[in-house]
Tab-separated table of C-alpha atoms and ligand atoms in Angstrom:
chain	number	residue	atom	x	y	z
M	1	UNK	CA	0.000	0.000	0.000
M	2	UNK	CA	1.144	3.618	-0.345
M	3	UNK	CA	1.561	6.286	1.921
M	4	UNK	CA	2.108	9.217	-0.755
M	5	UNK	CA	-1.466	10.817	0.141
M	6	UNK	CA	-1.314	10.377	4.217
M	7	UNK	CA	-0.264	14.244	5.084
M	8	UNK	CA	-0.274	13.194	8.887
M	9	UNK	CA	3.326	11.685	9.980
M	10	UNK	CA	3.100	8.292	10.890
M	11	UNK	CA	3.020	7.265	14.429
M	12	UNK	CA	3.843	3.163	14.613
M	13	UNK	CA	2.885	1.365	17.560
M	14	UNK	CA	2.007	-1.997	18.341
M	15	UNK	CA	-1.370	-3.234	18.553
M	16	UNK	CA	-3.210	-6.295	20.512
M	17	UNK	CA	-2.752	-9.513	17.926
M	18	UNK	CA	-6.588	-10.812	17.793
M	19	UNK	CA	-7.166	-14.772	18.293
M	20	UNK	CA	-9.891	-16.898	17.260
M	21	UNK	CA	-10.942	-20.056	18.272
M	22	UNK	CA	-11.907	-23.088	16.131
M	23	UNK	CA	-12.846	-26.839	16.659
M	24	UNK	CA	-15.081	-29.411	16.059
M	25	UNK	CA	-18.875	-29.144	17.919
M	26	UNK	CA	-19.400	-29.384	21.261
M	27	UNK	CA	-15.213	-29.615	21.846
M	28	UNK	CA	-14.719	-26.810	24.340
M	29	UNK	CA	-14.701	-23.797	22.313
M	30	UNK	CA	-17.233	-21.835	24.202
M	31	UNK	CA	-15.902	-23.418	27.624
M	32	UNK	CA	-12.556	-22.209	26.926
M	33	UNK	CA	-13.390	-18.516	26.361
M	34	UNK	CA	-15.465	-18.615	28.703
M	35	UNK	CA	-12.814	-19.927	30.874
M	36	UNK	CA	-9.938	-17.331	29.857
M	37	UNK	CA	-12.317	-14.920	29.924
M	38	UNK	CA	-12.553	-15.840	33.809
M	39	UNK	CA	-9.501	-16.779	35.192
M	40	UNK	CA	-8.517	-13.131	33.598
M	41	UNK	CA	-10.890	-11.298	35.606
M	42	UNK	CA	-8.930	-9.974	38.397
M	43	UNK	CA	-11.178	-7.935	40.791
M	44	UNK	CA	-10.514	-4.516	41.178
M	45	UNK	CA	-7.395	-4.567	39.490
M	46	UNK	CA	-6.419	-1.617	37.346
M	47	UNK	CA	-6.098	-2.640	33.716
M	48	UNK	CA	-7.743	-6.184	33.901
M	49	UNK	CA	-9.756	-7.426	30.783
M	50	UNK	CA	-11.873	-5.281	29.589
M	51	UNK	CA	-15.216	-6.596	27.753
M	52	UNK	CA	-15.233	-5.157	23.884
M	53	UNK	CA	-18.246	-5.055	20.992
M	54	UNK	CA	-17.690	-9.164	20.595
M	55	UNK	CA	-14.329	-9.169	21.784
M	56	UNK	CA	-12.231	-9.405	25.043
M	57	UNK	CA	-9.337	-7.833	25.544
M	58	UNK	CA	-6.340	-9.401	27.615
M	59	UNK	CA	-3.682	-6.955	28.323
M	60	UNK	CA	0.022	-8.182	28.635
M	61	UNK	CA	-0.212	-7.854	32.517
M	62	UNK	CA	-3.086	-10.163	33.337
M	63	UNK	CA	-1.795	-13.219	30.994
M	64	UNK	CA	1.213	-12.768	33.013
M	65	UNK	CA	-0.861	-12.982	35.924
M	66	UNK	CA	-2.242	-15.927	35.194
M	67	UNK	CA	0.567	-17.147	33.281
M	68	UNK	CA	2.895	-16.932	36.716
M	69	UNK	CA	6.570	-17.913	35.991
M	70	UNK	CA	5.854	-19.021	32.236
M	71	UNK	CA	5.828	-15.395	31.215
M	72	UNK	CA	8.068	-12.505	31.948
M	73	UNK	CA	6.298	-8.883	30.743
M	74	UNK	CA	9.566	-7.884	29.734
M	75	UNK	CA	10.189	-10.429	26.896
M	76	UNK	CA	6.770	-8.823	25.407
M	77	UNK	CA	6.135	-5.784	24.175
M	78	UNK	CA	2.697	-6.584	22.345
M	79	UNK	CA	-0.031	-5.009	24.619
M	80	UNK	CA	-2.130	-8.173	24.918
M	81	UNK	CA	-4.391	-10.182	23.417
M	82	UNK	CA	-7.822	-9.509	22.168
M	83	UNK	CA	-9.909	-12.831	21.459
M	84	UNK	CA	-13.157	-12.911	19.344
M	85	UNK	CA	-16.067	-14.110	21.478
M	86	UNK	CA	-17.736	-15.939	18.591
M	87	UNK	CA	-15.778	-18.873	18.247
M	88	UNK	CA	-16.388	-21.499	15.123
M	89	UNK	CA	-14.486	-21.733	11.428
M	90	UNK	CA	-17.122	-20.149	10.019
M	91	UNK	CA	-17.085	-16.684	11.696
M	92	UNK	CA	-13.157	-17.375	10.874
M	93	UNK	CA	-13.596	-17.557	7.222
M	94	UNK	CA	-16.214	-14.641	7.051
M	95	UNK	CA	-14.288	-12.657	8.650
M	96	UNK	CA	-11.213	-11.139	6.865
M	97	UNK	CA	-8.737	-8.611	6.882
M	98	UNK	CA	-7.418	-6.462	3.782
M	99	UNK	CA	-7.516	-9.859	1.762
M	100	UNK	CA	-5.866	-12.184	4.677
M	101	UNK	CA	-7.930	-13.675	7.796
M	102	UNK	CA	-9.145	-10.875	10.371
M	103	UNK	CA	-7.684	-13.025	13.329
M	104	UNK	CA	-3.643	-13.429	13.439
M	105	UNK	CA	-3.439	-16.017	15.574
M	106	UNK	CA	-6.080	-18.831	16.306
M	107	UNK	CA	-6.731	-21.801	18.840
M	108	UNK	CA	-7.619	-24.885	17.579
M	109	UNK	CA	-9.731	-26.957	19.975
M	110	UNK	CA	-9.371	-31.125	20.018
M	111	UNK	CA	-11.144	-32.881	22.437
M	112	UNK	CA	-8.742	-35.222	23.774
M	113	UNK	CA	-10.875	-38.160	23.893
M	114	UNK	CA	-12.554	-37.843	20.425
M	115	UNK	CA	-9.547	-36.313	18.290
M	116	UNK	CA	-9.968	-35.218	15.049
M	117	UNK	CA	-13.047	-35.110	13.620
M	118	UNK	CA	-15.037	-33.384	10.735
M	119	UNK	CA	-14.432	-29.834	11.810
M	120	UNK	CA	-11.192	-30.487	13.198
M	121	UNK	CA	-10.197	-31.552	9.283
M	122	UNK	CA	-12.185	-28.473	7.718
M	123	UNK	CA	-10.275	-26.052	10.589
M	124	UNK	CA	-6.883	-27.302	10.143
M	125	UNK	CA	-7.976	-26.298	6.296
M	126	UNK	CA	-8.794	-23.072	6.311
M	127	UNK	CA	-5.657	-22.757	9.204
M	128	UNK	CA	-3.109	-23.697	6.730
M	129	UNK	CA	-4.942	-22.085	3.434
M	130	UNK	CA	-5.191	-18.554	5.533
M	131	UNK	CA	-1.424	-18.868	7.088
M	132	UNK	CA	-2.667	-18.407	10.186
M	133	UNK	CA	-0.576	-19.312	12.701
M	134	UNK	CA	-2.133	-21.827	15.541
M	135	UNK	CA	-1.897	-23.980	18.567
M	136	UNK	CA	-3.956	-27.146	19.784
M	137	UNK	CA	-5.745	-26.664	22.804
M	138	UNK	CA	-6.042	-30.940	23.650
M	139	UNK	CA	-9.273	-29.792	25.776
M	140	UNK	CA	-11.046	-32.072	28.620
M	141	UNK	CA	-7.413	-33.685	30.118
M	142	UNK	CA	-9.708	-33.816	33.396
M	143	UNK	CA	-12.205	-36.215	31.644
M	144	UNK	CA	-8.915	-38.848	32.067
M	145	UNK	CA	-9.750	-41.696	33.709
M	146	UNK	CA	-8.710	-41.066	37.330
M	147	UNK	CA	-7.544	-38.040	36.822
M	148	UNK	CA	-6.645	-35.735	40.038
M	149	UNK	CA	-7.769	-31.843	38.966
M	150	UNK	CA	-5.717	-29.361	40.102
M	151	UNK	CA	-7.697	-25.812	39.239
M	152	UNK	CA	-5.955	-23.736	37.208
M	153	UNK	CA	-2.313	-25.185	37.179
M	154	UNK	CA	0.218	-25.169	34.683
M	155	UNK	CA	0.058	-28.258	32.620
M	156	UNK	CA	3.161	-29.345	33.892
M	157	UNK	CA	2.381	-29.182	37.976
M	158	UNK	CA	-0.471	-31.138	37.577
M	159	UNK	CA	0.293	-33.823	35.026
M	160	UNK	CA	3.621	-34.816	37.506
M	161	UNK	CA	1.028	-35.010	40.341
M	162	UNK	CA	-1.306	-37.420	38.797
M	163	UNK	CA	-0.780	-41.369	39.310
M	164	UNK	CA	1.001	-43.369	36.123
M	165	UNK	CA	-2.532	-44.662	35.121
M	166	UNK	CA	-3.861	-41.423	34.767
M	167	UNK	CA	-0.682	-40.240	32.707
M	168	UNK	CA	-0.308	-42.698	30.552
M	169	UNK	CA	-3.858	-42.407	29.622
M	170	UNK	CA	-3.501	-38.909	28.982
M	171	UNK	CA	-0.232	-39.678	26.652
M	172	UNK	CA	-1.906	-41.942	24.789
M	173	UNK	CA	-4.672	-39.731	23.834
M	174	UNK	CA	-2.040	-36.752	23.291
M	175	UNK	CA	-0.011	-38.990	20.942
M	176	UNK	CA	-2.529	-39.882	18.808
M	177	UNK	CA	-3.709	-36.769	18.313
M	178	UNK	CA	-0.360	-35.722	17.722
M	179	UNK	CA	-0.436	-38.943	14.811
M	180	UNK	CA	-4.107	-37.250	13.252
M	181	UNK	CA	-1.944	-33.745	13.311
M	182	UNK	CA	0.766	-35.345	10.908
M	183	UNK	CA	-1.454	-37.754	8.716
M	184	UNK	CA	-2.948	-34.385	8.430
M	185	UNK	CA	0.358	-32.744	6.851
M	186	UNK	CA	1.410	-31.217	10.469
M	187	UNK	CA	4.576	-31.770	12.240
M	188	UNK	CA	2.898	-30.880	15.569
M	189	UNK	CA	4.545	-32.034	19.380
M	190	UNK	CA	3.568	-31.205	22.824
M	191	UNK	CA	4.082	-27.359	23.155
M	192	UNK	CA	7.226	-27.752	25.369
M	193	UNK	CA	9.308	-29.920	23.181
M	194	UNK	CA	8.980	-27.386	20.054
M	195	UNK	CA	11.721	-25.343	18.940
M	196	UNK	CA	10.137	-23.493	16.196
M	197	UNK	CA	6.381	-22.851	15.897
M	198	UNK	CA	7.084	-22.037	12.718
M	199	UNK	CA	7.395	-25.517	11.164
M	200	UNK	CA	5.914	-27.199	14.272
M	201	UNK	CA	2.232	-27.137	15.686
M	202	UNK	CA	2.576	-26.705	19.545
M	203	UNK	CA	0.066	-29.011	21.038
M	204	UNK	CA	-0.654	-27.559	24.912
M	205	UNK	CA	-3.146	-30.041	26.943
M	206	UNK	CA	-5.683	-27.900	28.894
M	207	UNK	CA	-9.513	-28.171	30.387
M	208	UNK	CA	-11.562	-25.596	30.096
M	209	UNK	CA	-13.242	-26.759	33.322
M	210	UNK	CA	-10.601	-27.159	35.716
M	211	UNK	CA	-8.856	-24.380	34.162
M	212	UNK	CA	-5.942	-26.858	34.163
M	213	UNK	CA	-2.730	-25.554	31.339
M	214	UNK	CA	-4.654	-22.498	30.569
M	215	UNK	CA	-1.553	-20.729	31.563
M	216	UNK	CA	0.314	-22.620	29.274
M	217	UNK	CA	-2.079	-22.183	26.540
M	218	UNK	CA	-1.673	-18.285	27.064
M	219	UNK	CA	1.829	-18.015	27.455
M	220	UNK	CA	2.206	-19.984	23.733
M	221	UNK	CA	-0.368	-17.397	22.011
M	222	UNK	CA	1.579	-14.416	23.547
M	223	UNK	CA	4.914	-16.019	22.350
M	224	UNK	CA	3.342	-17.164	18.798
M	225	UNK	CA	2.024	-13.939	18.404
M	226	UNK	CA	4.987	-11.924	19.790
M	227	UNK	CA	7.789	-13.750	17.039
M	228	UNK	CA	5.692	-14.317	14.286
M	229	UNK	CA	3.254	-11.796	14.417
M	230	UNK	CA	5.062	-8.716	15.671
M	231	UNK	CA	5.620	-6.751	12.380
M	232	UNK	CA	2.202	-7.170	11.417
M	233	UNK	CA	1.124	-5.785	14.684
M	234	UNK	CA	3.346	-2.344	13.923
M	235	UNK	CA	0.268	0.138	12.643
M	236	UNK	CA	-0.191	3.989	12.082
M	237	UNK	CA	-2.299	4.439	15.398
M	238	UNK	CA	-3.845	7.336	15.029
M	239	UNK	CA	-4.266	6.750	10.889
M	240	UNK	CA	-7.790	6.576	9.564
M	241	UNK	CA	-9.332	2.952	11.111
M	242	UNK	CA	-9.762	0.301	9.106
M	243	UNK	CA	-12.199	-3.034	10.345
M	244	UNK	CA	-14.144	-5.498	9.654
M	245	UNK	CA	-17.734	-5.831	10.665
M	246	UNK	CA	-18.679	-8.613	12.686
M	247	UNK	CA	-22.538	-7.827	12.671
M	248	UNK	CA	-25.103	-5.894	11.614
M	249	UNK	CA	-27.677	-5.261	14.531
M	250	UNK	CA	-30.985	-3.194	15.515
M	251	UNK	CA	-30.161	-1.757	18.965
M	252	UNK	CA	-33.195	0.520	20.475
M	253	UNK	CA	-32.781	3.916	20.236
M	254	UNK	CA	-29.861	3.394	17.860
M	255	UNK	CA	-31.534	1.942	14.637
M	256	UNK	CA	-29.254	-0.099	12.878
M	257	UNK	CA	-25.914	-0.646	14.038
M	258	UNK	CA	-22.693	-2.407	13.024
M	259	UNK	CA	-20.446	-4.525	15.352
M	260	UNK	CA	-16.800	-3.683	13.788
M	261	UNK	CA	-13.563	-5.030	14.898
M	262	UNK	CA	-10.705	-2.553	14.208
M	263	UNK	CA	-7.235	-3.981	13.552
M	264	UNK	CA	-6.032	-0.617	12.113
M	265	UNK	CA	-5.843	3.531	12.982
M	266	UNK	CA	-8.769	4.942	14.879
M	267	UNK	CA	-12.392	6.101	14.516
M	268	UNK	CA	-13.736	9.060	15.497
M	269	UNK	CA	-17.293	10.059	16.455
M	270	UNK	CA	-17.702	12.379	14.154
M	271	UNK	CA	-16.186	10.846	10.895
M	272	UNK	CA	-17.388	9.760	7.433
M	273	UNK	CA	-17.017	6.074	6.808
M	274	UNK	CA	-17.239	3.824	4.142
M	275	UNK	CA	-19.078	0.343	4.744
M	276	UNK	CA	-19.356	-2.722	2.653
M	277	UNK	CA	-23.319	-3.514	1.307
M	278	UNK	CA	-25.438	-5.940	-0.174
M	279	UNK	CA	-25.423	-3.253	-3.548
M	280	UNK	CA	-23.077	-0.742	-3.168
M	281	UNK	CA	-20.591	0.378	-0.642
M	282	UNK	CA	-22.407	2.598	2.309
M	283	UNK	CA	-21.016	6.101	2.777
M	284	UNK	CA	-22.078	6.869	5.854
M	285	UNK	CA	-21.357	9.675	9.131
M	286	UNK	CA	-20.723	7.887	12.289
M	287	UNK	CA	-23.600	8.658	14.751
M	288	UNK	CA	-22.122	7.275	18.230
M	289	UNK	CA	-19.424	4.782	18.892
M	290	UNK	CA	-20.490	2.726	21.932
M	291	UNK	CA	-18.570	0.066	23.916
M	292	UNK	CA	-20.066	-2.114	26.629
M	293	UNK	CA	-20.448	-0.664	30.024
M	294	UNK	CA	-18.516	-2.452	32.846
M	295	UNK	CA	-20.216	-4.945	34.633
M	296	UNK	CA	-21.003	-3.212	37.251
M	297	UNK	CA	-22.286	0.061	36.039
M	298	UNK	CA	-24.545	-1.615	33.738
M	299	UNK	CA	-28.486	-0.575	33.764
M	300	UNK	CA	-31.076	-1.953	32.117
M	301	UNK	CA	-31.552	0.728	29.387
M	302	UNK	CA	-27.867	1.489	29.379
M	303	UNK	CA	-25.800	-1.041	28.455
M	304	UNK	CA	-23.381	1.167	25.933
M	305	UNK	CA	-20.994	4.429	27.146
M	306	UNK	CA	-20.381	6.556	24.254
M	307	UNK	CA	-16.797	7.084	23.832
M	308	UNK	CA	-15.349	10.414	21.239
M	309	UNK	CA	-13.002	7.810	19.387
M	310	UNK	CA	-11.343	4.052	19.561
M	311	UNK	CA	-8.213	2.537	17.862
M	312	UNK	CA	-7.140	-0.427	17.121
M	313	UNK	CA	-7.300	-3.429	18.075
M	314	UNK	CA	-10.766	-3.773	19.616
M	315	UNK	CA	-14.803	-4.338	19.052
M	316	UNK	CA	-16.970	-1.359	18.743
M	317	UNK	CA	-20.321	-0.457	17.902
M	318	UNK	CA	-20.928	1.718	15.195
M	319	UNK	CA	-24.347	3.588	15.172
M	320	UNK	CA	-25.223	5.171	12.021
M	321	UNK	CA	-27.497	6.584	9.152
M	322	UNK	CA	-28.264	4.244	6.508
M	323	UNK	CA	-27.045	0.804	7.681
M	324	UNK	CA	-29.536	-1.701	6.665
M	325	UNK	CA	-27.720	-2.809	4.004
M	326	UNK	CA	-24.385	-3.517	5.685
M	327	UNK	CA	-22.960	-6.816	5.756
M	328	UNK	CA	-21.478	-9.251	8.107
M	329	UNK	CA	-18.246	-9.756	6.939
M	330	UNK	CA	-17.449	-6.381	5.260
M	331	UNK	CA	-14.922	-4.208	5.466
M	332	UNK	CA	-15.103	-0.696	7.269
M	333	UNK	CA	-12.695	2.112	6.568
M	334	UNK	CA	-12.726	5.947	7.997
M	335	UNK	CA	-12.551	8.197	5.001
M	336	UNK	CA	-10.507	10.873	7.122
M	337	UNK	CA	-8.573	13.023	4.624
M	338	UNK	CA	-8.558	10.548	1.881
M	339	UNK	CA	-10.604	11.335	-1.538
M	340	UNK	CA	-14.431	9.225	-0.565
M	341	UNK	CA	-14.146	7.652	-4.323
M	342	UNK	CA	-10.502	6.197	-3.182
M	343	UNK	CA	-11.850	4.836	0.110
M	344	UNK	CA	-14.834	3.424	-2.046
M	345	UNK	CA	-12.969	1.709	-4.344
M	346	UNK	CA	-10.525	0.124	-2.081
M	347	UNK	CA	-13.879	-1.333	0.074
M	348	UNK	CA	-15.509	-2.702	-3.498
M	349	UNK	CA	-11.942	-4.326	-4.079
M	350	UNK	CA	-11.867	-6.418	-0.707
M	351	UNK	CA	-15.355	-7.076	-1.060
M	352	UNK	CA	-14.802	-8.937	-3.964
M	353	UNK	CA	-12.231	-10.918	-2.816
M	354	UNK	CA	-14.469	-11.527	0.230
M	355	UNK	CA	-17.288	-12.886	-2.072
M	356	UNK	CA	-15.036	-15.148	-4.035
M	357	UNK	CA	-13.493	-16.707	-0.788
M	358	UNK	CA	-16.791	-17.696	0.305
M	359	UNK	CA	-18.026	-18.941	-3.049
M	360	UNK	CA	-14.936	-20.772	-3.046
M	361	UNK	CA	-16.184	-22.647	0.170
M	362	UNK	CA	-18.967	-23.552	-0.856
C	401	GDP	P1	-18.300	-25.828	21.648
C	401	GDP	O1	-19.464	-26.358	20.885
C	401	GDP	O2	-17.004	-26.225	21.020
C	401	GDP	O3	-18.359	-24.353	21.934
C	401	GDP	O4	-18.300	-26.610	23.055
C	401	GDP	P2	-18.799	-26.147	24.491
C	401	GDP	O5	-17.852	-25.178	25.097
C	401	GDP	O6	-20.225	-25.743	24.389
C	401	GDP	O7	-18.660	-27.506	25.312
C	401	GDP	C1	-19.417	-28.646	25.006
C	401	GDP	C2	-19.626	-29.456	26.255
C	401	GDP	O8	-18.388	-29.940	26.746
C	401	GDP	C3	-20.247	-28.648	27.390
C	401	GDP	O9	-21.147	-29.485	28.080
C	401	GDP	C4	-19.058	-28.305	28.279
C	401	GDP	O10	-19.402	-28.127	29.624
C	401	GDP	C5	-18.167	-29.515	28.088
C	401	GDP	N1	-16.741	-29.194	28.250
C	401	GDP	C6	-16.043	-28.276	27.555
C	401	GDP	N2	-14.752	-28.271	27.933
C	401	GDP	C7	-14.631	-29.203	28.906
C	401	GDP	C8	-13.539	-29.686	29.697
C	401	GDP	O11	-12.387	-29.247	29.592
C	401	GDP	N3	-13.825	-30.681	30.589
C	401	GDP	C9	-15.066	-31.198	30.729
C	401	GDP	N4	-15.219	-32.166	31.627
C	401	GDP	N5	-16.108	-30.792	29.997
C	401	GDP	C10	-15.900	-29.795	29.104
């Protein structure tokens, strides 16, 4: 892309990598969020997750938190993670990114008992057709027979304190899921034996019930995403946003609305946007950006706070004239001090492409 028409100076920072999480029904996706989400929430701690438009955000602090001596902050300097609450492949494939996949990083969730399996396969697919970098969450390790939970450990604390039965039956299960990982065309090993994640799939056993290696599985998305992702991450943060929209929704009192996560610049409350539709591209003037209030202001009425503007990476609402022909799916871009037929054309462009990657699924 070219920067001959930006007049502003560029200022590069790093943004939060965003995950997704894929898997075969009824394998853990939900659980695991759900259980992340959790075991992030650190009461009335400054700069704990914080609840986005259909995303949460992790900052660098809390994984390291939870993460205990598997991650230093100071080998980091990503902010975070921010994880897309809608898990499934097909909210992966829908949602893209300037031509690539809108998440940079993803989970891939195997229950350990019932390995691979229809999903699994399509996953893995779109994984490796997408370059997406990924790890194997081996979910349900507590549903080993015998098996002694110890809440939220590190893998490797509570697989030393279980009896041989229990481990053995555990390895078995991890090995041959490690076997359906290479028939599938994927050198993949438990997460501690590989060297480079590059040519390797790390493989981290968890439960999302116990809570059980979800440090581990945190500390290998922060260090996947921190030496293969960190270039990517370098953006103009306070260059006109760019996003993808996630869903188009009626909200009382706000008409239609758009669920957008941004992965690039910022959005103001004021500004002209351009927004994928079913016709023709939606030129639009943003209304209100809204993001969930916290938990415990929320009232009934009032779930959103306005906020004047939001950069990237996280999930806002976008309340607007003219939406009802937005798509899930489409791209977003600020129009900022960029010619409107420009912005246009470059949102009919990656709408195309978007179109013939879902054709090409079928
Ligand atoms: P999804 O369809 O992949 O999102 O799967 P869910 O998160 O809805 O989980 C499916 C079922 O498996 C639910 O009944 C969960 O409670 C259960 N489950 C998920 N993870 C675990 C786990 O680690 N251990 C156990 N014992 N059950 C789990």
């Amino acid at each position: 892309m070219s920067d001959t028409d930006s007049h502003e100076t560029e200022t590069p920072s790093l943004r939060t990598p965003i995950v997704a999480v894929l898997g075969h029904v009824d394998h853990g996706k939900t659980s695991l969020l759900d259980k992340i989400r959790g075991s992030t929430v650190i009461e009335g701690e400054a700069g704990a997750i914080t609840q986005h438009i259909g995303a949460t955000a992790v900052p660098l602090d809390i994984v390291s938190k939870v993460a205990g001596k598997l991650v230093s902050p100071d080998d980091f300097d990503l902010p975070g993670l921010l994880f897309i609450d809608t898990p499934g492949h097909h909210s992966f494939t829908t949602l893209r990114s300037r031509g690539g996949a809108l998440a940079d990083i993803a989970i891939l969730v195997v229950d350990v008992n019932d390995g691979f399996q229809p999903q699994t396969e399509e996953a893995i697919n779109i994984l490796a057709q997408s370059q997406t970098p990924f790890v194997v969450a081996a979910n349900k390790i507590d549903t080993t027979p015998g098996w002694n939970p110890n809440p939220d450990s590190p893998i490797k604390a509570t697989y030393d304190a279980q009896s041989d039965r229990a481990r053995s039956m555990l390895d078995q299960n991890l090995y041959e899921l490690i076997g359906e990982l290479s028939d599938a065309g994927f050198s993949a090993d438990l997460y501690w034996r590989v060297q480079n994640f590059q040519n390797n799939i790390g493989v981290v056993p968890v439960s999302a019930e116990t809570g059980e290696g979800v440090p581990d599985l945190l500390t290998v998305l922060m260090g996947l995403a921190q030496r293969y992702m960190r270039e990517d991450m370098e953006i103009d943060v306070t260059g006109p946003g760019a996003g993808t929209v996630l869903e188009v929704k009626e909200e009382k009192g706000f008409g239609t609305t758009l669920d957008v996560v941004l992965y690039d610049g910022t959005v103001g409350a004021d500004e002209t946007i351009v927004v994928g539709g079913k016709n023709a591209p939606i030129v639009t003037d943003v209304r209100a950006l809204l993001k969930p209030r916290p938990l415990a202001e929320i009232r009934t009425e009032d779930r959103f706070e306005k906020v004047d503007s939001i950069g990237a990476a996280a999930g806002v609402k976008i309340a607007a004239p003219d939406l009802d022909d937005a798509m899930a799916g489409a791209p977003v871009r600020v129009v900022r001090d960029r010619e409107i037929d420009d912005v246009i054309e470059e949102v009919e462009a990656e709408l195309a492409e978007v179109e013939v990657s879902t054709a090409e699924e079928g």
